[in-house]
CSV table of C-alpha atoms in Angstrom, one decimal:
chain,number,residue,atom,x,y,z
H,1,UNK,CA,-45.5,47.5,-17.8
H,2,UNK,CA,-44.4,50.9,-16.6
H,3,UNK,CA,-46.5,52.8,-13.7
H,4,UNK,CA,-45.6,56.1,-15.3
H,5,UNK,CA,-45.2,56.9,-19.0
H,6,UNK,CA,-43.1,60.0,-19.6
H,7,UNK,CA,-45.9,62.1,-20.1
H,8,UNK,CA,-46.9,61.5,-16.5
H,9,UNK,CA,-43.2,61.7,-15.5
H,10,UNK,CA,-43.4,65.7,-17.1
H,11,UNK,CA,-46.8,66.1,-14.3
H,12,UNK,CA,-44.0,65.6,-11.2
H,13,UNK,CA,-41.3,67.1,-12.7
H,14,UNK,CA,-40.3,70.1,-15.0
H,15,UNK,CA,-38.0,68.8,-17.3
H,16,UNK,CA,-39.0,68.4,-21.3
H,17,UNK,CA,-37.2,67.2,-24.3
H,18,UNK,CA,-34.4,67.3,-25.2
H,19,UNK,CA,-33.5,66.8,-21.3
H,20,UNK,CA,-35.4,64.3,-20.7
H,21,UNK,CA,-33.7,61.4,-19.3
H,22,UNK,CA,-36.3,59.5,-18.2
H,23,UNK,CA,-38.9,57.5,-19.9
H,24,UNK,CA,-40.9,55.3,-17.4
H,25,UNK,CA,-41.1,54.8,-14.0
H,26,UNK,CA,-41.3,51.5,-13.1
H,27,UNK,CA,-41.7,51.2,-9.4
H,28,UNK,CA,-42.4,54.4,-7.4
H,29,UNK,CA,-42.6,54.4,-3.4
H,30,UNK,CA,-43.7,58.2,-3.3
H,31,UNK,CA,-40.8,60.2,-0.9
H,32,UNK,CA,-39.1,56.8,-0.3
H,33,UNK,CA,-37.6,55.7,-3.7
H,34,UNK,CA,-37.9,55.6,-7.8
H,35,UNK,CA,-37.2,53.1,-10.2
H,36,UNK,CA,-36.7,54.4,-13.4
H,37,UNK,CA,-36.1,53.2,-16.9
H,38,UNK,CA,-34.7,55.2,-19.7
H,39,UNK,CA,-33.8,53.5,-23.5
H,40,UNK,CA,-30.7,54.8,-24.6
H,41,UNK,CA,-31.3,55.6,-28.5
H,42,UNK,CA,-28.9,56.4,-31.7
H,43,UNK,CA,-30.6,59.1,-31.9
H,44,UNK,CA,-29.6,61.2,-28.8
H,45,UNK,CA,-28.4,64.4,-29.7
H,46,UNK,CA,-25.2,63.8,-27.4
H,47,UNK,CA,-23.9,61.9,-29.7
H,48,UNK,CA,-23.6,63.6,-32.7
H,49,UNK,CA,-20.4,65.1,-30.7
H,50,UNK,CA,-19.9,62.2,-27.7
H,51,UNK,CA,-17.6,60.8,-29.4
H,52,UNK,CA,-17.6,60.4,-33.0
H,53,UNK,CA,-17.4,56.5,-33.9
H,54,UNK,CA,-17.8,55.4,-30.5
H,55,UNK,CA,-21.1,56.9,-29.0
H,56,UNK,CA,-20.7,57.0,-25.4
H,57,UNK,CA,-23.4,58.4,-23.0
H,58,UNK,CA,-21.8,61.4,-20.8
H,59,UNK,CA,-21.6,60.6,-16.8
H,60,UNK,CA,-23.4,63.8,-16.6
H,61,UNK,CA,-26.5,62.6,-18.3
H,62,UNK,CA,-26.6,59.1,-16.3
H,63,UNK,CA,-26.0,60.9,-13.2
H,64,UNK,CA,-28.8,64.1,-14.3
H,65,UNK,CA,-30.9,60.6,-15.1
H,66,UNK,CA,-30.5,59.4,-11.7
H,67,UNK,CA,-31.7,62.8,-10.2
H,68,UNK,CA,-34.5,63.2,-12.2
H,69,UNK,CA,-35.5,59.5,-10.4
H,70,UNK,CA,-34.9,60.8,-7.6
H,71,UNK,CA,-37.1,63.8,-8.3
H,72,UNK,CA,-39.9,62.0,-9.2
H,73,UNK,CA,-39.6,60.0,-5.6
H,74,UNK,CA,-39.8,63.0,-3.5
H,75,UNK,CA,-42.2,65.4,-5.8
H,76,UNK,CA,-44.7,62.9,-5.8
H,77,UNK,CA,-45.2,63.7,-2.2
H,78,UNK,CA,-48.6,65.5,-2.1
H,79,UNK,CA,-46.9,68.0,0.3
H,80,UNK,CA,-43.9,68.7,-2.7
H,81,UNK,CA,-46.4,68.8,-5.7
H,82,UNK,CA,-46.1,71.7,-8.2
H,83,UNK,CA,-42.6,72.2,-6.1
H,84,UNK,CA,-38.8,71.5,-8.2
H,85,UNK,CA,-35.9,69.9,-7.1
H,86,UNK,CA,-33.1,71.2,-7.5
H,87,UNK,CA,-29.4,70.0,-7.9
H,88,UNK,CA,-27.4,71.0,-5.1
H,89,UNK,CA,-24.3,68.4,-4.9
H,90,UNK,CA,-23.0,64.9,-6.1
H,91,UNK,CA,-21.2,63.0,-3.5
H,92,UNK,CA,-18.8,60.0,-4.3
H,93,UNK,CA,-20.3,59.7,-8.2
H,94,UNK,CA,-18.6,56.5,-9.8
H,95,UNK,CA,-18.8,55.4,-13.2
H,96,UNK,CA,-18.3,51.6,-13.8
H,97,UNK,CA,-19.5,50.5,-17.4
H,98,UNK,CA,-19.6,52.4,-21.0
H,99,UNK,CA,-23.5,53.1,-21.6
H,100,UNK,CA,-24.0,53.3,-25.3
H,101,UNK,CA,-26.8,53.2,-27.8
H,102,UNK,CA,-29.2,50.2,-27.5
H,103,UNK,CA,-28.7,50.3,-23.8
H,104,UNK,CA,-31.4,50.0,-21.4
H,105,UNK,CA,-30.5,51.9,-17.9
H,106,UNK,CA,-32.4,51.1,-14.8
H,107,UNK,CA,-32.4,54.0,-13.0
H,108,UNK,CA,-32.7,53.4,-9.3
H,109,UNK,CA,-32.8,56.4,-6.9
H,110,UNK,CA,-34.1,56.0,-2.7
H,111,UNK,CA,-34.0,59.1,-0.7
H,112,UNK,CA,-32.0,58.3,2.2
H,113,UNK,CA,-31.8,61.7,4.3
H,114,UNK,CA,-34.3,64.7,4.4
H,115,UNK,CA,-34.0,67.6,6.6
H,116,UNK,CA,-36.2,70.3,5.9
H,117,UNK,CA,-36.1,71.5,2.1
H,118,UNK,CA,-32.8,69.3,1.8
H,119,UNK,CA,-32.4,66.0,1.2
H,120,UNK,CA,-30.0,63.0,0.2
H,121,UNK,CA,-30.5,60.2,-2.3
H,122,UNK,CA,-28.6,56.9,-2.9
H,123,UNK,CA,-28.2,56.7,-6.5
H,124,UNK,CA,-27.6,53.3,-8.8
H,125,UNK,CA,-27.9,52.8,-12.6
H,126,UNK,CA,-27.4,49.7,-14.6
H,127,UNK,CA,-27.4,48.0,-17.9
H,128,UNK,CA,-28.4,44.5,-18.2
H,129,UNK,CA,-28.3,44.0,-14.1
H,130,UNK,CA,-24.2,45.6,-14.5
H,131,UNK,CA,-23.6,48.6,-12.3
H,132,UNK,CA,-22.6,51.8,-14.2
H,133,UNK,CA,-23.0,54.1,-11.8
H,134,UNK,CA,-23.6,55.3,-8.2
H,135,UNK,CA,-23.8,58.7,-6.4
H,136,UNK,CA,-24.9,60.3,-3.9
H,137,UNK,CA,-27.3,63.0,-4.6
H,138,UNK,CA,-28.3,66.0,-2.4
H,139,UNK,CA,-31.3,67.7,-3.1
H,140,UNK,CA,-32.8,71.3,-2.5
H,141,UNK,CA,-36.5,72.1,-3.0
């Protein structure tokens, strides 16, 4: 059972469809850390084109997943509400495992570092307990 559907998601954070990479959250420590969960589908436009025959999810996405986690730990802060968070760098991003359609990706993101309207999260997503990726992720609100 999820603690927030995706329409509660899009209350925290501004992102809509088609960029929405995340569809529940799963465990939510608000300011501290996000569990996320996002069900990779055939039917992703990104792969139409990523690639042809072998649908692969782009790192991007996973890692643009990951942040929107992480946006949804520190915007659901009552002090951060109605605020954005803003991409402003990846640190020491790996990519360990192919995600591809039928995938489930557990989306885990804990804000490690905050220091003033910047901050620092510790970034993990799996498939099937399998680590695809980590990052770091810094913040800016």
């Amino acid at each position: 059972m999820s603690l927030l559907s995706a329409k509660e998601i899009m209350e925290i954070i501004p992102h809509r469809q088609p960029f929405m990479l995340v569809d529940t959250i799963e465990e939510l420590e608000p300011g501290v850390r996000a569990v996320g969960r996002k069900c990779v589908s055939y039917n992703e436009p990104f792969f139409a084109g990523h690639f042809p025959g072998e649908p692969v999810m782009p790192g991007v996405l996973i890692i643009e997943a990951l942040a929107q986690t992480g946006a949804v730990a520190i915007l659901s802060l009552p002090e951060n509400k109605g605020k954005t968070a803003y991409f402003a760098g990846i640190n020491s991003a790996k990519f360990k495992k192919k995600v591809q359609p039928g995938d489930v990706l557990t989306l885990e993101t804990e804000i490690i570092k905050v220091k003033g309207p910047i901050g620092v999260g510790k970034a993990t997503a799996k498939v099937d307990g399998k680590i695809a990726a980590v990052a770091e992720l810094i913040f800016a609100l």
